CSV table of C-alpha atoms in Angstrom, one decimal:
chain,number,residue,atom,x,y,z
S,1,MET,CA,-24.8,137.9,86.1
S,2,ALA,CA,-26.2,134.4,85.6
S,3,LYS,CA,-25.6,132.7,82.3
S,4,SER,CA,-28.6,132.0,80.2
S,5,SER,CA,-29.6,128.4,80.0
S,6,LYS,CA,-29.0,126.5,76.8
S,7,VAL,CA,-32.1,126.3,74.6
S,8,ARG,CA,-33.3,122.7,74.6
S,9,ASN,CA,-33.2,120.9,71.2
S,10,PRO,CA,-36.8,120.0,70.3
S,11,LEU,CA,-35.5,116.6,69.0
S,12,SER,CA,-34.3,115.7,72.5
S,13,VAL,CA,-37.7,114.2,73.4
S,14,LEU,CA,-37.1,111.6,70.7
S,15,ALA,CA,-33.7,110.5,72.0
S,16,GLU,CA,-35.2,107.7,74.1
S,17,ASP,CA,-38.5,107.5,72.2
S,18,PRO,CA,-37.7,107.7,68.5
S,19,GLN,CA,-41.4,107.1,67.5
S,20,GLY,CA,-42.5,110.1,69.5
S,21,GLY,CA,-45.1,108.3,71.5
S,22,SER,CA,-44.9,110.5,74.6
S,23,PRO,CA,-45.5,113.8,72.7
S,24,GLY,CA,-48.2,112.1,70.7
S,25,LEU,CA,-46.5,112.1,67.3
S,26,GLU,CA,-46.8,108.4,66.5
S,27,LEU,CA,-44.0,108.6,64.0
S,28,PRO,CA,-43.1,105.7,61.8
S,29,PRO,CA,-39.9,103.7,62.7
S,30,GLY,CA,-36.9,106.0,62.5
S,31,ALA,CA,-33.8,107.3,64.2
S,32,LEU,CA,-32.0,110.5,65.2
S,33,ILE,CA,-28.9,111.6,63.4
S,34,ASP,CA,-26.4,113.5,65.5
S,35,ARG,CA,-24.7,116.7,64.5
S,36,PRO,CA,-21.3,116.1,63.1
S,37,GLY,CA,-18.2,117.0,65.1
S,38,ARG,CA,-15.9,115.8,67.8
S,39,ARG,CA,-17.4,113.8,70.7
S,40,GLY,CA,-16.1,113.0,74.1
S,41,TRP,CA,-17.1,112.2,77.6
S,42,TRP,CA,-17.5,115.9,78.3
S,43,LYS,CA,-20.0,116.6,75.5
S,44,GLU,CA,-23.3,114.9,74.9
S,45,PRO,CA,-24.2,114.2,71.3
S,46,GLU,CA,-26.8,116.7,69.9
S,47,PRO,CA,-29.4,115.5,67.4
S,48,LEU,CA,-29.4,117.2,64.0
S,49,LEU,CA,-32.5,115.6,62.6
S,50,TRP,CA,-34.8,112.6,62.8
S,51,VAL,CA,-35.3,110.5,59.7
S,52,SER,CA,-37.7,107.6,59.0
S,53,ASP,CA,-36.1,104.2,58.4
S,54,ASP,CA,-38.1,103.5,55.3
S,55,ALA,CA,-39.7,105.4,52.5
S,56,VAL,CA,-43.1,107.0,53.2
S,57,GLY,CA,-46.1,107.3,50.9
S,58,VAL,CA,-48.9,109.6,50.0
S,59,GLY,CA,-50.3,111.5,53.0
S,60,ALA,CA,-47.1,111.2,55.1
S,61,LEU,CA,-46.1,114.8,55.0
S,62,ALA,CA,-49.7,116.0,55.8
S,63,ALA,CA,-49.8,113.7,58.8
S,64,TYR,CA,-46.8,115.5,60.5
S,65,ARG,CA,-46.8,118.9,59.0
S,66,SER,CA,-48.9,120.6,61.7
S,67,SER,CA,-48.9,124.0,63.4
S,68,ALA,CA,-48.4,122.2,66.7
S,69,LEU,CA,-45.2,120.6,65.5
S,70,ALA,CA,-44.0,123.9,64.0
S,71,ALA,CA,-44.8,125.6,67.3
S,72,ALA,CA,-42.6,123.0,69.0
S,73,GLY,CA,-39.7,124.1,66.7
S,74,LEU,CA,-39.8,121.1,64.3
S,75,GLN,CA,-40.3,121.2,60.6
S,76,ALA,CA,-41.4,118.1,58.6
S,77,VAL,CA,-39.9,117.7,55.1
S,78,LEU,CA,-39.1,114.9,52.8
S,79,LEU,CA,-35.5,113.7,52.0
S,80,GLN,CA,-34.9,111.9,48.7
S,81,GLY,CA,-31.8,109.8,47.9
S,82,ARG,CA,-30.3,109.2,44.5
S,83,PRO,CA,-28.4,106.2,43.0
S,84,GLY,CA,-25.1,105.9,44.8
S,85,LEU,CA,-26.2,108.4,47.5
S,86,GLU,CA,-29.4,106.7,48.8
S,87,ARG,CA,-28.9,108.0,52.3
S,88,TRP,CA,-26.7,111.1,51.7
S,89,TRP,CA,-27.9,112.6,55.0
S,90,GLN,CA,-25.9,109.8,56.8
S,91,GLU,CA,-22.7,110.2,54.8
S,92,ARG,CA,-21.1,113.3,56.5
S,93,GLU,CA,-22.7,115.5,53.8
S,94,LEU,CA,-24.3,117.9,56.4
S,95,VAL,CA,-22.1,120.7,57.8
S,96,PRO,CA,-24.3,123.0,59.9
S,97,GLU,CA,-21.3,124.6,61.7
S,98,ARG,CA,-20.2,126.2,58.4
S,99,MET,CA,-23.4,128.1,57.8
S,100,SER,CA,-24.1,131.7,58.9
S,101,ASP,CA,-27.5,132.9,60.3
S,102,PRO,CA,-30.3,133.7,57.8
S,103,ASP,CA,-31.2,136.6,60.0
S,104,ASP,CA,-27.9,138.2,59.0
S,105,HIS,CA,-28.9,138.4,55.3
S,106,HIS,CA,-31.4,140.4,53.3
S,107,VAL,CA,-33.0,139.0,50.1
S,108,GLU,CA,-32.3,141.8,47.7
S,109,PRO,CA,-28.6,142.2,48.2
S,110,VAL,CA,-28.3,138.4,48.1
S,111,LEU,CA,-30.1,138.1,44.8
S,112,ARG,CA,-28.3,141.1,43.4
S,113,GLU,CA,-24.9,139.4,44.2
S,114,PHE,CA,-26.1,136.1,42.7
S,115,TRP,CA,-27.3,137.9,39.6
S,116,SER,CA,-23.9,139.5,39.1
S,117,ARG,CA,-22.3,136.1,39.1
S,118,VAL,CA,-24.4,134.6,36.4
S,119,VAL,CA,-25.3,137.2,33.9
S,120,PRO,CA,-23.4,136.9,30.6
S,121,ASP,CA,-20.4,139.2,30.3
S,122,PRO,CA,-19.9,140.7,26.8
S,123,GLU,CA,-16.2,141.2,27.4
S,124,GLU,CA,-15.9,137.4,27.7
S,125,GLY,CA,-17.5,136.9,24.3
S,126,GLU,CA,-21.0,136.3,25.6
S,127,GLY,CA,-22.7,138.6,23.2
S,128,GLU,CA,-26.0,138.1,21.4
S,129,ASP,CA,-26.5,134.6,22.9
S,130,GLY,CA,-26.1,136.1,26.4
S,131,GLU,CA,-28.5,138.9,25.7
S,132,GLY,CA,-31.1,136.4,24.5
S,133,LEU,CA,-30.6,134.3,27.6
S,134,ILE,CA,-31.5,137.1,30.0
S,135,ALA,CA,-34.0,139.1,27.9
S,136,PRO,CA,-36.0,141.2,28.5
S,137,PHE,CA,-33.5,142.2,31.2
S,138,GLY,CA,-30.1,143.6,30.9
S,139,ARG,CA,-27.0,143.0,32.9
S,140,ALA,CA,-28.2,145.3,35.8
S,141,TRP,CA,-30.1,143.5,38.5
S,142,PRO,CA,-33.9,143.9,37.6
S,143,GLY,CA,-35.1,144.0,41.2
S,144,LEU,CA,-37.5,141.9,43.2
S,145,ALA,CA,-40.7,140.6,41.7
S,146,GLU,CA,-44.0,141.7,43.1
S,147,ARG,CA,-45.7,139.4,45.5
S,148,GLY,CA,-48.1,136.8,44.1
S,149,PRO,CA,-51.9,137.1,43.9
S,150,ASP,CA,-54.1,135.6,46.6
S,151,GLY,CA,-53.7,131.9,46.6
S,152,VAL,CA,-54.6,128.7,48.4
S,153,ASP,CA,-53.5,127.8,51.9
S,154,PRO,CA,-49.6,127.4,51.8
S,155,GLU,CA,-49.5,124.4,54.1
S,156,GLY,CA,-52.2,122.7,52.2
S,157,ALA,CA,-50.4,123.4,48.9
S,158,ALA,CA,-47.2,121.9,50.4
S,159,CYS,CA,-48.9,118.7,51.4
S,160,ALA,CA,-50.7,118.4,48.1
S,161,LEU,CA,-47.4,118.8,46.2
S,162,ALA,CA,-45.8,116.2,48.3
S,163,ASP,CA,-48.5,113.7,47.5
S,164,GLU,CA,-48.3,114.6,43.8
S,165,LEU,CA,-44.6,114.1,43.7
S,166,ILE,CA,-44.8,110.8,45.5
S,167,ALA,CA,-47.8,109.4,43.5
S,168,SER,CA,-46.2,110.3,40.2
S,169,GLY,CA,-42.8,108.7,41.1
S,170,PHE,CA,-41.0,112.0,40.9
S,171,LEU,CA,-39.9,111.2,44.5
S,172,PRO,CA,-39.6,107.4,44.3
S,173,SER,CA,-38.4,106.7,47.8
S,174,PRO,CA,-38.8,109.7,50.1
S,175,ARG,CA,-38.0,109.6,53.8
S,176,LEU,CA,-39.9,111.7,56.3
S,177,ALA,CA,-37.6,114.0,58.3
S,178,LEU,CA,-38.1,116.3,61.3
S,179,VAL,CA,-35.7,119.2,61.5
S,180,PRO,CA,-35.3,121.7,64.3
S,181,ALA,CA,-36.0,125.1,62.6
S,182,GLY,CA,-38.1,128.1,63.3
S,183,ARG,CA,-39.6,128.1,59.8
S,184,GLY,CA,-39.5,125.9,56.8
S,185,ALA,CA,-37.2,128.2,54.8
S,186,ASP,CA,-34.5,127.7,57.4
S,187,VAL,CA,-34.5,123.9,57.1
S,188,PRO,CA,-31.6,123.8,54.6
S,189,THR,CA,-29.4,126.0,56.8
S,190,ALA,CA,-30.4,124.2,60.0
S,191,LEU,CA,-29.3,120.9,58.4
S,192,GLY,CA,-26.1,122.3,57.0
S,193,TRP,CA,-27.3,121.1,53.6
S,194,GLY,CA,-24.7,121.4,50.9
S,195,GLY,CA,-26.8,121.0,47.7
S,196,PRO,CA,-25.8,124.4,46.2
S,197,THR,CA,-22.2,124.2,47.3
S,198,ASN,CA,-20.7,124.4,43.8
S,199,PHE,CA,-22.6,127.7,43.5
S,200,GLU,CA,-22.9,129.0,47.1
S,201,ASN,CA,-21.5,127.2,50.1
S,202,ASP,CA,-23.3,129.3,52.8
S,203,THR,CA,-26.8,127.9,52.7
S,204,ALA,CA,-28.0,130.8,54.9
S,205,LEU,CA,-28.1,132.9,51.7
S,206,ILE,CA,-30.4,130.3,50.1
S,207,SER,CA,-32.7,130.4,53.2
S,208,ALA,CA,-32.8,134.2,53.0
S,209,VAL,CA,-34.3,133.9,49.5
S,210,LEU,CA,-36.6,131.1,50.5
S,211,ARG,CA,-37.9,133.3,53.4
S,212,SER,CA,-38.8,136.0,50.9
S,213,TRP,CA,-40.6,133.5,48.6
S,214,GLU,CA,-42.5,132.2,51.7
S,215,ASP,CA,-43.7,135.8,52.3
S,216,ARG,CA,-44.4,136.8,48.7
S,217,PHE,CA,-45.6,133.6,47.1
S,218,GLY,CA,-46.7,131.3,49.9
S,219,ALA,CA,-43.7,129.0,49.0
S,220,ARG,CA,-42.8,126.1,51.3
S,221,VAL,CA,-39.9,123.7,51.3
S,222,VAL,CA,-41.3,120.3,50.6
S,223,ALA,CA,-38.3,118.0,49.7
S,224,LEU,CA,-34.5,118.0,49.6
S,225,GLY,CA,-32.3,115.8,47.5
S,226,PHE,CA,-28.5,115.6,47.5
S,227,ASP,CA,-28.4,118.7,45.2
S,228,GLU,CA,-32.1,119.3,44.6
S,229,LEU,CA,-34.7,121.5,46.3
S,230,HIS,CA,-38.5,121.2,45.8
S,231,VAL,CA,-40.7,124.0,46.8
S,232,SER,CA,-44.5,124.3,46.8
S,233,VAL,CA,-46.1,127.6,45.7
S,234,ALA,CA,-49.5,128.7,46.9
S,235,ALA,CA,-49.6,132.0,45.1
S,236,PRO,CA,-47.6,131.7,41.8
S,237,PRO,CA,-47.6,134.4,39.1
S,238,ARG,CA,-50.5,134.2,36.8
S,239,THR,CA,-49.2,136.2,33.9
S,240,THR,CA,-46.0,136.2,31.8
S,241,ALA,CA,-45.4,139.9,32.8
S,242,HIS,CA,-45.4,138.9,36.5
S,243,ALA,CA,-43.5,135.6,35.9
S,244,LEU,CA,-40.5,137.1,34.1
S,245,PRO,CA,-39.0,138.9,37.1
S,246,VAL,CA,-39.7,135.8,39.2
S,247,ALA,CA,-37.8,133.8,36.5
S,248,ALA,CA,-34.9,136.3,36.8
S,249,GLU,CA,-34.8,135.6,40.6
S,250,HIS,CA,-34.7,131.8,39.9
S,251,PHE,CA,-31.9,132.3,37.4
S,252,ALA,CA,-29.9,134.2,40.0
S,253,PHE,CA,-30.7,131.5,42.6
S,254,SER,CA,-30.2,128.4,40.6
S,255,PRO,CA,-28.7,129.2,37.2
S,256,ASP,CA,-28.5,125.6,36.0
S,257,ASN,CA,-32.3,125.6,35.7
S,258,ILE,CA,-31.8,127.8,32.7
S,259,TRP,CA,-28.2,127.1,31.6
S,260,GLN,CA,-28.9,123.4,31.4
S,261,GLY,CA,-32.7,123.6,31.2
S,262,SER,CA,-35.0,126.0,29.4
S,263,GLY,CA,-32.2,128.0,27.8
S,264,SER,CA,-33.6,131.5,28.4
S,265,ILE,CA,-35.5,133.4,31.1
S,266,ARG,CA,-38.4,133.9,28.7
S,267,ALA,CA,-38.8,130.2,28.1
S,268,TYR,CA,-38.3,129.3,31.7
S,269,ALA,CA,-41.0,131.8,32.8
S,270,ASP,CA,-43.5,130.2,30.5
S,271,GLU,CA,-42.4,126.6,31.2
S,272,ALA,CA,-41.8,126.6,35.0
S,273,VAL,CA,-43.1,129.7,36.7
S,274,THR,CA,-46.4,131.0,35.3
S,275,GLY,CA,-49.2,129.3,37.3
S,276,SER,CA,-46.8,126.6,38.6
S,277,ASN,CA,-47.4,125.2,42.1
S,278,HIS,CA,-44.0,123.5,42.1
S,279,TRP,CA,-40.6,125.2,41.8
S,280,GLY,CA,-37.8,122.8,41.5
S,281,PHE,CA,-34.1,123.7,41.7
S,282,TRP,CA,-30.8,121.9,41.2
S,283,TRP,CA,-27.2,122.7,41.2
S,284,ASP,CA,-24.6,120.8,39.1
């Protein structure tokens, strides 16, 4: 029986043409970054991502976030450095070989497990304060939130948020990146991104949740920082009643948003979920 041929990396076309002239991409100056690991004469380097040399401005994501590019297996996102880690994607911070496959995980068991890690435990002295933090929910996993109402075009919302974050200075020096992935939710896993590593070191679980948010809320990954994730939302909850279970999912997914931010699920639902087209997450 003949062996199946290896699937060609969609970034390979940029190996000798990093501006993508031959496929008609007309990219800004940039370069490929190879997958980490041992190299030798017997093994050709494999590109992990392409990143622009310089920061990009308003309109950059919209220029390259197309259905044709996605059909070719490439997802366009923004990467943002931070002081001391201006180019963290070049500093051996990406470990794709450690990640499992998002196809192997289902959102509800993932979030239920995350929830069990972060809900306050009365036996450890987390009494009334803990109850107030997760109210109106108890220690039992509250279940998945209902899908969002009809919203705007998800890709249009992603590009609009990117422009808003750049224009406001929220992303002061973003780089354009192209990542081989079948869908935007899988970009963190495809990169081997370690942003949540102090909470969860298998980013495939993070992608499993992002996939569900794509389907339920028109969410799209817009930007990644060293330990930050920014997602656009085309169909956010419009009422507090709908936003509360979404806020519970966010607490399970990224507890620092509440532990070191809003202080309670109720406050977070009002401040960061209801009607919001931008869901931002960070892990300390």
